[in-house]
């Protein structure tokens, strides 16, 4: 059962990424904000997360307000690339600059592809910034976990013996 479950989720993950690729980049930016809100970031109010304007976004695709007053914010970068186009260090350096330019010290960079080793090392070596990287595989997994863009078709309850009941 476990093996079949993993196979179903892998196929679903592939379908999620294909569906993302079939939409435009602005849909992907909205999806990323929706996912972070579903995950509980900025859950205190409806307007906690928003996409930045399509043009002149100053290097950020969205912002999540972490608190009611909007004092603690997370910058978002969303890149919809095919798996052959890995995100490299210069893209992360640019994102770090955009965060600093907006006075932010935390960000999430989400892509449908993956990150080069140099990009990951750059993020790990930041002392003034916290940047979380989410690749396509993790993105699809989070969408499944938080029920974004997916629906449950069937549920199976697997039972086991209740030894406490029988030991009376």
Coordinates of C-alpha atoms in Angstrom, one line a residue:
X1 CA 0.0 0.0 0.0
X2 CA 2.8 2.4 0.9
X3 CA 4.6 1.8 -2.4
X4 CA 1.3 2.4 -4.3
X5 CA 0.7 5.6 -2.3
X6 CA 4.1 6.9 -3.1
X7 CA 3.6 6.1 -6.8
X8 CA 0.3 7.9 -6.9
X9 CA 1.8 11.0 -5.2
X10 CA 4.7 11.0 -7.6
X11 CA 2.3 10.9 -10.6
X12 CA 0.2 13.6 -9.0
X13 CA 3.4 15.7 -8.4
X14 CA 4.3 15.4 -12.1
X15 CA 0.7 16.4 -13.1
X16 CA 0.9 19.4 -10.8
X17 CA 4.1 20.6 -12.4
X18 CA 2.7 20.0 -15.9
X19 CA -0.4 22.1 -15.0
X20 CA 1.8 24.9 -13.6
X21 CA 3.8 24.9 -16.9
X22 CA 0.6 25.1 -18.9
X23 CA -0.4 28.4 -17.2
X24 CA 1.2 31.7 -17.5
X25 CA 4.0 33.0 -15.1
X26 CA 1.5 35.4 -13.4
X27 CA -0.6 32.4 -12.4
X28 CA 2.5 30.8 -10.9
X29 CA 3.1 34.0 -8.8
X30 CA -0.4 33.8 -7.5
X31 CA -0.1 30.1 -6.8
X32 CA 3.0 30.7 -4.7
X33 CA 1.3 33.4 -2.6
X34 CA -1.8 31.1 -2.2
X35 CA 0.4 28.2 -1.0
X36 CA 2.2 30.3 1.6
X37 CA -1.2 31.5 2.9
X38 CA -2.5 27.9 3.0
X39 CA 0.6 26.9 5.0
X40 CA -0.4 29.4 7.6
X41 CA 1.8 32.4 6.9
X42 CA -0.1 35.6 7.5
X43 CA -3.2 33.6 8.4
X44 CA -4.5 36.4 10.7
X45 CA -6.1 38.4 7.9
X46 CA -7.3 38.0 4.3
X47 CA -5.0 40.6 2.8
X48 CA -1.8 39.2 4.5
X49 CA -0.3 38.0 1.2
X50 CA -0.3 39.7 -2.2
X51 CA 1.4 39.7 -5.5
X52 CA 3.5 42.7 -6.5
X53 CA 2.7 44.4 -9.8
X54 CA 3.6 42.5 -12.9
X55 CA 6.0 45.2 -14.0
X56 CA 8.3 47.3 -11.8
X57 CA 8.1 44.7 -9.0
X58 CA 11.7 45.6 -7.9
X59 CA 12.7 41.9 -7.9
X60 CA 9.9 40.6 -5.7
X61 CA 6.9 38.7 -6.9
X62 CA 5.0 38.9 -3.7
X63 CA 5.0 39.8 0.0
X64 CA 3.5 38.0 3.0
X65 CA 2.7 40.1 6.1
X66 CA 3.5 37.9 9.1
X67 CA 1.8 40.0 11.7
X68 CA -1.3 42.1 12.0
X69 CA 0.6 45.4 11.7
X70 CA 2.7 44.2 8.7
X71 CA 5.9 44.8 10.6
X72 CA 7.4 41.4 9.9
X73 CA 7.3 40.6 6.1
X74 CA 8.6 37.8 3.9
X75 CA 9.6 38.6 0.3
X76 CA 8.7 36.0 -2.4
X77 CA 10.4 35.2 -5.7
X78 CA 8.7 32.7 -8.0
X79 CA 10.4 31.3 -11.1
X80 CA 8.5 29.0 -13.4
X81 CA 11.3 27.2 -15.4
X82 CA 11.5 23.7 -16.9
X83 CA 13.7 21.3 -15.0
X84 CA 16.6 21.8 -17.3
X85 CA 16.9 25.5 -16.2
X86 CA 18.4 25.4 -12.7
X87 CA 18.4 28.5 -10.6
X88 CA 22.0 29.8 -10.2
X89 CA 23.8 31.9 -7.7
X90 CA 23.3 35.2 -9.6
X91 CA 19.5 34.8 -9.4
X92 CA 19.8 34.3 -5.6
X93 CA 22.1 37.3 -5.3
X94 CA 19.6 39.4 -7.2
X95 CA 16.8 38.2 -4.9
X96 CA 18.9 39.0 -1.8
X97 CA 19.5 42.5 -3.1
X98 CA 15.7 42.9 -3.7
X99 CA 15.0 41.8 -0.2
X100 CA 17.6 44.3 1.2
X101 CA 16.3 47.0 -1.0
X102 CA 12.8 46.6 0.5
X103 CA 14.2 46.4 4.1
X104 CA 13.3 42.7 4.4
X105 CA 15.5 40.1 6.0
X106 CA 13.5 37.0 5.1
X107 CA 12.5 35.5 1.8
X108 CA 11.3 32.4 0.0
X109 CA 12.5 31.6 -3.5
X110 CA 10.2 29.0 -5.2
X111 CA 10.9 27.5 -8.5
X112 CA 9.4 24.6 -10.6
X113 CA 13.0 23.6 -11.4
X114 CA 15.9 23.2 -9.0
X115 CA 18.9 25.1 -7.6
X116 CA 22.6 24.8 -8.5
X117 CA 25.0 23.9 -5.7
X118 CA 26.5 27.4 -5.8
X119 CA 23.0 28.9 -5.3
X120 CA 22.4 26.7 -2.3
X121 CA 25.9 27.5 -0.8
X122 CA 25.2 31.2 -1.3
X123 CA 22.0 31.0 0.7
X124 CA 23.6 28.9 3.4
X125 CA 26.3 31.5 3.9
X126 CA 24.0 34.4 4.4
X127 CA 24.2 35.9 7.9
X128 CA 21.9 38.9 7.5
X129 CA 19.3 37.2 5.5
X130 CA 17.2 34.1 5.8
X131 CA 16.2 32.7 2.4
X132 CA 14.3 29.4 2.1
X133 CA 14.6 27.6 -1.2
X134 CA 11.7 25.4 -2.6
X135 CA 12.3 23.4 -5.7
X136 CA 9.7 21.9 -8.0
X137 CA 9.6 18.6 -6.2
X138 CA 9.1 20.2 -2.8
X139 CA 6.6 22.7 -4.3
X140 CA 4.4 19.8 -5.6
X141 CA 4.7 18.0 -2.3
X142 CA 3.6 21.0 -0.3
X143 CA 0.7 21.6 -2.7
X144 CA -0.5 18.0 -2.0
X145 CA 0.1 18.3 1.7
X146 CA -1.8 21.6 2.0
X147 CA -4.6 20.7 -0.6
X148 CA -3.8 23.4 -3.1
X149 CA -4.8 22.6 -6.6
X150 CA -5.6 19.0 -5.6
X151 CA -8.7 17.2 -4.3
X152 CA -9.2 13.9 -2.5
X153 CA -11.0 11.3 -4.6
X154 CA -10.9 8.3 -2.3
X155 CA -10.0 7.6 1.3
X156 CA -9.1 4.2 2.7
X157 CA -9.1 3.5 6.5
X158 CA -6.6 0.8 7.4
X159 CA -7.5 -0.9 10.6
X160 CA -5.4 -2.8 13.2
X161 CA -6.3 -4.8 16.2
X162 CA -6.9 -2.8 19.4
X163 CA -5.0 -4.9 21.9
X164 CA -6.2 -2.6 24.8
X165 CA -9.8 -3.7 24.1
X166 CA -8.9 -7.4 24.2
X167 CA -6.8 -7.2 27.3
X168 CA -9.6 -6.4 29.6

